[in-house]
Coordinates of C-alpha atoms in Angstrom, one line a residue:
M1 CA 23.6 2.3 24.1
E2 CA 25.3 5.3 22.7
I3 CA 25.5 5.9 18.9
S4 CA 27.0 8.7 16.8
R5 CA 24.7 11.4 15.1
E6 CA 25.8 9.7 11.6
T7 CA 24.5 6.3 12.8
A8 CA 21.3 8.0 13.8
R9 CA 20.9 9.7 10.4
R10 CA 21.6 6.5 8.6
F11 CA 19.2 4.6 10.7
L12 CA 16.4 7.2 10.3
L13 CA 16.9 7.3 6.7
A14 CA 17.2 3.6 6.3
R15 CA 13.9 3.2 7.9
Q16 CA 12.3 5.9 5.8
G17 CA 13.5 4.2 2.5
L18 CA 15.8 6.9 1.6
W19 CA 19.2 5.3 2.4
P20 CA 21.1 3.9 0.6
A21 CA 19.8 6.1 -2.3
P22 CA 17.0 4.1 -3.9
Y23 CA 17.8 5.2 -7.4
N24 CA 21.5 4.1 -7.0
L25 CA 20.6 0.6 -5.9
P26 CA 20.6 -2.2 -8.5
L27 CA 17.1 -3.3 -9.3
P28 CA 16.2 -6.9 -9.5
P29 CA 15.1 -8.3 -12.8
D30 CA 11.6 -8.8 -11.6
Y31 CA 11.4 -5.3 -10.1
D32 CA 7.9 -3.8 -10.4
P33 CA 7.2 -0.3 -9.5
L34 CA 3.5 -1.0 -8.8
A35 CA 4.3 -3.5 -6.1
A36 CA 7.2 -1.2 -4.8
T37 CA 4.8 1.4 -4.2
L38 CA 2.6 -0.7 -1.9
R39 CA 5.7 -1.8 -0.1
A40 CA 6.8 1.8 0.5
A41 CA 3.5 3.0 1.6
Q42 CA 3.0 0.1 4.0
A43 CA 6.7 0.6 5.5
L44 CA 5.8 4.3 6.0
A45 CA 2.4 3.6 7.6
I46 CA 1.3 7.2 7.1
V47 CA 1.7 9.1 3.7
Q48 CA 0.4 12.7 4.1
V49 CA -1.7 13.9 1.3
D50 CA -1.9 17.3 0.0
T51 CA -3.7 18.8 -2.8
I52 CA -1.3 21.7 -3.8
S53 CA 0.5 20.7 -6.9
V54 CA 3.2 23.2 -7.6
V55 CA 5.4 20.4 -9.1
A56 CA 3.6 17.3 -7.9
R57 CA 1.5 16.6 -5.1
N58 CA 3.1 15.9 -1.6
H59 CA 2.1 12.2 -1.5
D60 CA 3.3 11.6 -5.0
L61 CA 6.7 13.4 -4.2
I62 CA 7.0 11.2 -1.2
L63 CA 6.7 8.0 -3.1
F64 CA 8.7 9.3 -6.2
S65 CA 11.7 9.7 -3.9
R66 CA 11.5 6.2 -2.6
V67 CA 10.2 4.2 -5.7
P68 CA 12.1 4.1 -8.8
G69 CA 9.7 4.3 -11.7
Y70 CA 6.9 5.5 -9.5
R71 CA 3.9 7.1 -11.1
P72 CA 0.7 8.5 -9.5
E73 CA -1.4 5.7 -11.0
H74 CA 0.6 3.2 -8.9
L75 CA -0.8 4.7 -5.7
E76 CA -4.3 5.0 -7.1
H77 CA -4.2 1.5 -8.0
W78 CA -3.9 0.3 -4.5
L79 CA -6.2 3.3 -3.1
Y80 CA -9.1 2.8 -5.5
G81 CA -8.7 -0.3 -7.6
E82 CA -10.2 -3.7 -7.2
A83 CA -7.2 -5.0 -5.2
R84 CA -7.1 -1.9 -2.9
Q85 CA -4.7 -2.3 0.0
L86 CA -4.7 1.2 1.1
F87 CA -7.3 3.9 2.2
E88 CA -7.4 7.6 2.4
S89 CA -8.4 9.1 5.8
L90 CA -10.3 12.2 6.0
Y91 CA -8.7 14.8 8.4
P92 CA -5.7 14.8 8.5
L93 CA -5.5 13.6 5.0
Y94 CA -3.3 10.4 5.1
V95 CA -2.7 7.4 3.1
Q96 CA -2.7 4.3 5.4
P97 CA -2.9 0.6 5.2
L98 CA -6.3 -1.2 5.0
A99 CA -5.1 -4.0 7.0
D100 CA -5.0 -1.3 10.0
Y101 CA -8.5 0.0 9.1
R102 CA -10.3 -1.2 12.3
L103 CA -7.5 0.2 14.7
L104 CA -7.3 3.5 12.8
R105 CA -11.0 4.0 13.4
Q106 CA -10.8 4.5 17.1
P107 CA -13.5 5.8 19.2
G108 CA -13.5 9.6 20.1
R109 CA -12.7 11.1 16.7
E110 CA -16.5 11.9 16.0
L111 CA -17.1 13.5 19.4
A112 CA -16.9 17.1 18.3
E113 CA -19.9 16.4 15.8
D114 CA -22.1 14.3 18.0
S115 CA -24.1 17.4 19.5
W116 CA -24.9 18.8 16.0
A117 CA -25.8 15.4 14.7
H118 CA -28.5 14.8 17.3
D119 CA -30.5 18.0 16.1
P120 CA -33.5 16.8 14.1
E121 CA -32.6 18.8 11.0
A122 CA -29.0 17.4 11.1
A123 CA -30.4 13.9 11.5
A124 CA -32.7 14.4 8.5
L125 CA -29.8 15.7 6.4
L126 CA -27.5 12.7 7.3
A127 CA -30.2 10.3 6.4
F128 CA -30.8 12.1 3.1
T129 CA -27.0 12.2 2.3
L130 CA -26.6 8.6 3.0
A131 CA -29.8 7.6 0.9
E132 CA -28.5 9.5 -2.0
I133 CA -25.2 7.6 -1.9
E134 CA -27.0 4.4 -1.6
R135 CA -29.2 5.1 -4.5
R136 CA -26.9 6.9 -6.9
G137 CA -23.4 5.3 -6.0
P138 CA -20.2 7.3 -5.3
L139 CA -20.8 11.0 -4.9
S140 CA -18.9 14.1 -4.1
S141 CA -20.2 17.3 -2.6
R142 CA -20.5 18.7 -6.1
D143 CA -23.2 16.2 -6.8
F144 CA -25.4 17.9 -4.3
E145 CA -26.6 21.2 -6.0
N146 CA -28.2 24.1 -4.5
R147 CA -27.4 23.2 -1.0
P148 CA -27.3 25.8 1.9
I149 CA -24.0 26.9 3.1
V150 CA -23.3 26.4 6.9
K151 CA -20.2 26.7 9.3
G152 CA -18.0 23.8 9.0
G153 CA -14.5 23.2 10.2
W154 CA -12.4 26.4 9.6
S155 CA -14.6 27.9 6.9
E156 CA -18.1 27.8 5.4
V157 CA -19.2 24.6 3.4
K158 CA -22.3 23.1 2.0
D159 CA -24.5 21.3 4.6
V160 CA -23.9 18.0 2.7
T161 CA -20.1 18.6 3.1
K162 CA -20.5 18.6 6.9
A163 CA -22.8 15.6 6.5
L164 CA -20.2 13.7 4.5
W165 CA -17.6 14.4 6.9
H166 CA -19.6 13.2 9.9
L167 CA -20.7 10.0 8.1
W168 CA -17.0 9.4 7.2
Y169 CA -16.1 9.6 10.9
H170 CA -18.8 7.4 11.8
N171 CA -17.5 4.7 9.4
R172 CA -20.6 4.9 7.2
I173 CA -18.8 6.0 4.1
I174 CA -15.2 6.1 2.8
T175 CA -13.5 7.9 -0.1
A176 CA -14.1 5.5 -3.2
Y177 CA -11.9 7.5 -5.6
R178 CA -10.7 10.9 -6.6
R179 CA -11.0 13.0 -9.7
S180 CA -8.2 15.4 -9.4
A181 CA -8.7 16.8 -5.9
V182 CA -12.3 16.0 -5.7
R183 CA -13.3 13.2 -3.3
Y184 CA -16.1 10.7 -4.1
Y185 CA -17.6 8.7 -1.3
D186 CA -19.5 5.4 -1.2
L187 CA -21.0 3.2 1.4
S188 CA -18.3 1.6 3.5
E189 CA -19.8 -1.9 3.1
R190 CA -19.8 -1.4 -0.7
A191 CA -16.4 -0.1 -1.1
L192 CA -14.4 -2.0 1.4
P193 CA -13.0 -5.4 0.5
A194 CA -14.6 -8.3 2.4
W195 CA -11.4 -9.1 4.2
V196 CA -11.3 -5.7 6.0
D197 CA -11.9 -6.0 9.7
T198 CA -14.3 -3.5 10.9
R199 CA -15.0 -4.8 14.5
P200 CA -15.4 -2.0 17.1
V201 CA -12.3 -0.9 18.8
T202 CA -11.9 -0.4 22.6
P203 CA -10.3 2.6 24.0
D204 CA -7.4 0.7 25.3
E205 CA -6.7 -1.0 22.1
A206 CA -6.7 2.2 20.2
M207 CA -4.4 3.8 22.6
R208 CA -1.7 1.1 22.6
F209 CA -2.1 0.8 18.9
W210 CA -1.4 4.6 18.4
A211 CA 1.4 4.6 20.8
V212 CA 3.3 2.0 18.8
R213 CA 2.1 3.4 15.4
T214 CA 3.5 6.8 16.4
L215 CA 7.1 5.5 16.8
K216 CA 6.8 3.3 13.8
V217 CA 6.1 6.5 11.7
L218 CA 8.7 8.7 13.6
N219 CA 11.2 5.7 13.7
L220 CA 13.4 7.8 16.1
A221 CA 12.1 10.2 18.6
T222 CA 12.7 11.9 22.0
S223 CA 10.0 11.3 24.7
A224 CA 8.6 14.8 23.9
Q225 CA 8.5 14.2 20.2
W226 CA 6.7 10.8 20.6
S227 CA 4.3 12.3 23.2
A228 CA 3.2 15.3 21.1
R229 CA 2.8 13.3 18.0
F230 CA 0.8 10.6 19.7
K231 CA -1.5 13.1 21.1
F232 CA -1.9 14.6 17.6
F233 CA -2.6 11.3 15.8
Y234 CA -4.9 10.0 18.5
N235 CA -7.1 12.8 17.5
G236 CA -9.9 12.0 20.0
D237 CA -10.2 11.9 23.8
A238 CA -6.4 11.9 24.0
P239 CA -4.5 10.5 27.0
S240 CA -3.2 13.1 29.3
A241 CA 0.7 13.9 29.5
K242 CA 0.9 11.9 32.5
Q243 CA -0.9 8.8 30.9
R244 CA 1.4 9.1 27.8
Q245 CA 4.6 9.1 30.0
T246 CA 3.4 6.1 32.0
L247 CA 2.6 4.4 28.7
L248 CA 6.0 5.1 27.4
Q249 CA 7.7 3.6 30.3
E250 CA 5.3 0.5 30.1
L251 CA 6.4 0.1 26.5
Q252 CA 10.0 0.3 27.4
D253 CA 9.4 -2.2 30.4
F254 CA 7.8 -4.7 28.1
T255 CA 10.6 -4.3 25.5
T256 CA 8.5 -2.9 22.7
F257 CA 10.4 0.4 22.9
S258 CA 14.2 0.7 23.3
R259 CA 16.0 3.8 24.6
I260 CA 19.3 5.0 23.0
S261 CA 21.5 8.1 23.5
I262 CA 23.2 10.0 20.6
A263 CA 26.6 11.5 21.2
G264 CA 26.4 15.2 21.8
L265 CA 22.8 15.4 22.4
K266 CA 21.0 16.1 25.7
D267 CA 17.8 14.0 25.4
D268 CA 17.7 10.2 24.8
Y269 CA 15.8 8.9 21.8
Y270 CA 13.5 5.9 21.4
L271 CA 13.1 3.3 18.7
L272 CA 11.1 0.2 18.3
T273 CA 12.9 -2.8 19.8
K274 CA 12.4 -4.7 16.6
D275 CA 14.4 -2.2 14.7
L276 CA 17.6 -2.8 16.8
P277 CA 19.2 -5.1 14.4
L278 CA 18.8 -2.6 11.6
L279 CA 20.5 0.1 14.0
E280 CA 23.4 -2.3 14.6
Q281 CA 23.7 -3.1 10.9
V282 CA 23.9 0.5 9.8
A283 CA 26.3 1.4 12.5
A284 CA 28.7 -1.2 11.2
M285 CA 28.4 -0.1 7.7
T286 CA 31.4 1.8 6.1
D287 CA 31.0 5.2 4.4
D288 CA 28.4 5.7 1.6
A289 CA 30.3 4.7 -1.5
S290 CA 27.8 6.1 -3.8
P291 CA 25.6 8.6 -2.3
G292 CA 22.7 9.8 -4.5
V293 CA 20.4 13.0 -4.4
S294 CA 16.9 12.9 -3.5
F295 CA 14.3 15.7 -3.2
I296 CA 12.2 15.6 0.0
A297 CA 8.6 16.4 0.0
P298 CA 7.6 19.5 2.1
L299 CA 5.2 17.2 4.2
D300 CA 7.4 14.0 4.2
S301 CA 7.3 12.3 7.6
L302 CA 11.2 12.7 7.7
M303 CA 10.6 16.5 8.2
W304 CA 7.6 16.5 10.7
E305 CA 9.9 16.7 13.7
R306 CA 11.7 20.0 13.1
G307 CA 13.7 19.7 16.4
R308 CA 15.0 16.4 15.4
I309 CA 15.9 17.7 12.0
Q310 CA 17.8 20.5 13.5
E311 CA 19.6 18.2 16.0
L312 CA 20.5 15.4 13.7
F313 CA 21.1 17.2 10.4
D314 CA 21.9 20.9 11.4
F315 CA 19.2 21.9 9.1
E316 CA 16.7 24.5 10.0
Y317 CA 13.2 23.6 8.4
I318 CA 10.0 25.6 8.0
W319 CA 7.4 25.1 5.1
E320 CA 6.8 28.6 4.1
V321 CA 3.7 28.0 1.9
Y322 CA 1.4 29.9 4.2
T323 CA 4.2 32.4 5.2
P324 CA 3.6 35.9 3.5
A325 CA 5.8 36.4 0.6
A326 CA 7.7 39.2 2.1
K327 CA 8.6 37.1 5.0
R328 CA 9.8 34.0 3.3
R329 CA 13.5 33.1 3.6
W330 CA 13.7 30.3 1.1
G331 CA 10.5 30.3 -1.0
Y332 CA 7.0 29.1 -1.7
Y333 CA 7.3 25.4 -2.3
V334 CA 10.8 24.4 -1.2
L335 CA 12.1 20.8 -1.3
P336 CA 15.0 19.9 1.0
I337 CA 17.9 18.4 -0.8
L338 CA 19.1 15.0 0.6
Y339 CA 22.7 13.7 -0.4
G340 CA 23.7 10.6 1.2
T341 CA 23.0 11.3 4.9
Q342 CA 23.0 15.0 5.0
L343 CA 20.5 17.6 4.0
V344 CA 22.8 19.8 2.0
G345 CA 20.4 22.4 0.4
R346 CA 16.9 23.5 -0.8
M347 CA 15.2 23.9 -4.1
D348 CA 12.2 26.2 -4.8
A349 CA 10.7 24.6 -7.9
K350 CA 7.6 25.0 -10.1
A351 CA 6.3 22.9 -13.0
E352 CA 5.1 24.9 -15.8
R353 CA 2.9 22.3 -17.4
K354 CA 1.9 24.1 -20.6
G355 CA 5.4 25.0 -21.5
K356 CA 6.8 21.6 -20.1
R357 CA 9.5 23.6 -18.2
L358 CA 10.9 22.8 -14.7
L359 CA 11.3 26.2 -13.2
I360 CA 13.9 26.4 -10.3
H361 CA 13.4 29.8 -8.6
S362 CA 16.4 29.1 -6.4
L363 CA 18.7 26.3 -5.9
M364 CA 20.7 26.8 -2.7
L365 CA 23.4 24.8 -0.8
E366 CA 23.6 25.3 2.9
P367 CA 26.5 27.4 3.9
A368 CA 28.3 24.4 5.3
H369 CA 27.9 22.5 2.1
E370 CA 28.6 25.1 -0.5
Y371 CA 31.8 23.3 -1.2
L372 CA 29.8 20.7 -3.1
A373 CA 29.4 23.0 -5.9
N374 CA 32.9 22.0 -7.0
D375 CA 32.7 18.3 -6.0
E376 CA 32.0 16.5 -9.3
P377 CA 30.2 13.3 -7.9
F378 CA 27.8 15.6 -6.1
V379 CA 27.2 17.9 -9.1
D380 CA 26.6 14.8 -11.3
A381 CA 24.2 13.2 -8.7
L382 CA 22.2 16.4 -8.5
A383 CA 22.0 16.7 -12.3
E384 CA 20.8 13.2 -12.5
A385 CA 18.2 13.7 -9.9
L386 CA 17.0 16.9 -11.5
H387 CA 16.7 15.0 -14.9
R388 CA 14.6 12.3 -13.2
F389 CA 12.5 15.0 -11.5
M390 CA 11.9 16.7 -14.9
R391 CA 10.7 13.6 -16.5
F392 CA 8.4 12.8 -13.5
N393 CA 6.8 16.3 -14.1
A394 CA 6.7 15.8 -17.9
A395 CA 9.3 18.7 -18.4
T396 CA 11.6 18.7 -21.2
H397 CA 13.3 22.2 -20.5
L398 CA 15.1 23.4 -17.2
H399 CA 15.4 26.9 -16.1
I400 CA 17.3 27.9 -13.1
T401 CA 16.8 31.4 -12.0
V402 CA 19.2 31.8 -9.0
S403 CA 21.6 29.3 -7.4
V404 CA 24.0 29.5 -4.4
P405 CA 26.8 29.2 -5.2
A406 CA 26.2 30.9 -8.5
I407 CA 28.3 28.4 -10.5
L408 CA 25.9 25.6 -9.7
A409 CA 23.2 26.7 -12.0
E410 CA 25.5 26.7 -15.0
Q411 CA 27.0 23.3 -14.0
I412 CA 23.7 21.6 -13.5
S413 CA 22.0 23.1 -16.6
Q414 CA 24.9 21.8 -18.9
R415 CA 24.9 18.4 -17.5
V416 CA 21.0 18.1 -17.6
A417 CA 20.9 19.4 -21.3
A418 CA 23.5 16.8 -22.3
M419 CA 21.1 14.1 -20.9
G420 CA 18.4 14.8 -23.4
D421 CA 14.8 14.1 -22.9

C-alpha cells in the first residue's frame, strides 16, 4: 500500500490527537476536560515529563495542545488522586497508564544497581530508607537530612536518593505525589489501587509488550526508528539488533504490524494493523477546511523521531536547551508551530509570571511558509492560539521582540490586544 506524504501527516497527527485541530472542533454538551485529559494520556501511552518551566512544563504543554480547557490539576488528579489511573515512572520521567503497570515493570531495569545493593552498607541503607517511609508516610529525599553525598547517575546525590531510586526500580515504592518538582515516595502496596496487577513479568512478555507499545507510541515509523526506540524503551537487557528485526518480521507475519510505502520516500514505514481503518479514513478526507494552530511541546512524542519529522514535514528539529547560547539557531525553549498538517514555524517563548507577560523572543515562520504572514485565516488562527496560550500561562500582556516576517508581530499583537483578557 502506498500513501502520500499528506496522508501520512494526517494519520500521524490524527493518532497523536492533533488533527483536526482540537480547539476547532465542536465540544459536546457533556464535555469534561478532566475526563478528556485521561483519554488523551491513555491514547498517547507515554507523556514525557520535564521539570523545566519556561512557559509551562513539557507534560502540561503536551496535554494543553490536545485537550481544550486543560489545567495541570487535571493530570494531577489522575496521577495522585484517589481515582488514580496513571503513574509516573522514574527514569526516564514518563506518565503512563496504571493499567499497564505490571508490563511496564519488566525485568532487567534494575541490573545496573544490583552489585551496589548487595554491599552490606547499601543493604542497611535500603532497609533504613524503606522503614522510614513505612513509619512516616510519603517522603522525599529532602526529608532525610544530613545524609552523606555519593556518586549516583550522572552526578552526586544523597545516599538516600540512590536508595530511593533502587527501591523504585525494584517495585517497592512509587511516586505518591509531587510538590512542584519534588517527588514524594510511598510504599507501592500502600499507594497503588487494589485493582493494579503486580504479578511478575517474564522477559518474553516484556519484550513483546514493548515491541508493540513502541509502535503504538510512534504511530508511524521506519524499521530503524522502531528498532532504536524499542531498544531505548526496553531499558534493560535489550534484545540484539538481529533479535529486534526477527521480532519485527514476526509481528508483521502475525498481522500485528502492517507495512506501507510513502510516495517519494526510500524506506517503508510501519503502523499497527488495527490503525489501518484510520489511515484509510484520513486518506479519503478532503482538505482541512478550518485548520487551527497548535504549539508543540519540545519533548512531545510527535517530535521524538527527527528523521521522520524531516521526511514528512520538511522541518529540521533540534531542541537547543542544552546548546550553548552562542551556537543556538532558534532559541532556548522553542515550540514548533503546527498549522493544519504542516509545521510552519517556531516560537521561542517565556512566561514572566510576576509581570503576567508572555514574552515571545522570536516568532519565526519557515522560509517555505513565510507567505502565511499575509494569509488572514492563518494570522487569525495564530492570534487565537496565542491568546489561549497566554491565558494558560496566566498572562495578560503579550510582547513580541522579533518576528519573521517582521509584519507578523504587529498583526498578531493587534489581534491579541483586541481579544482582551
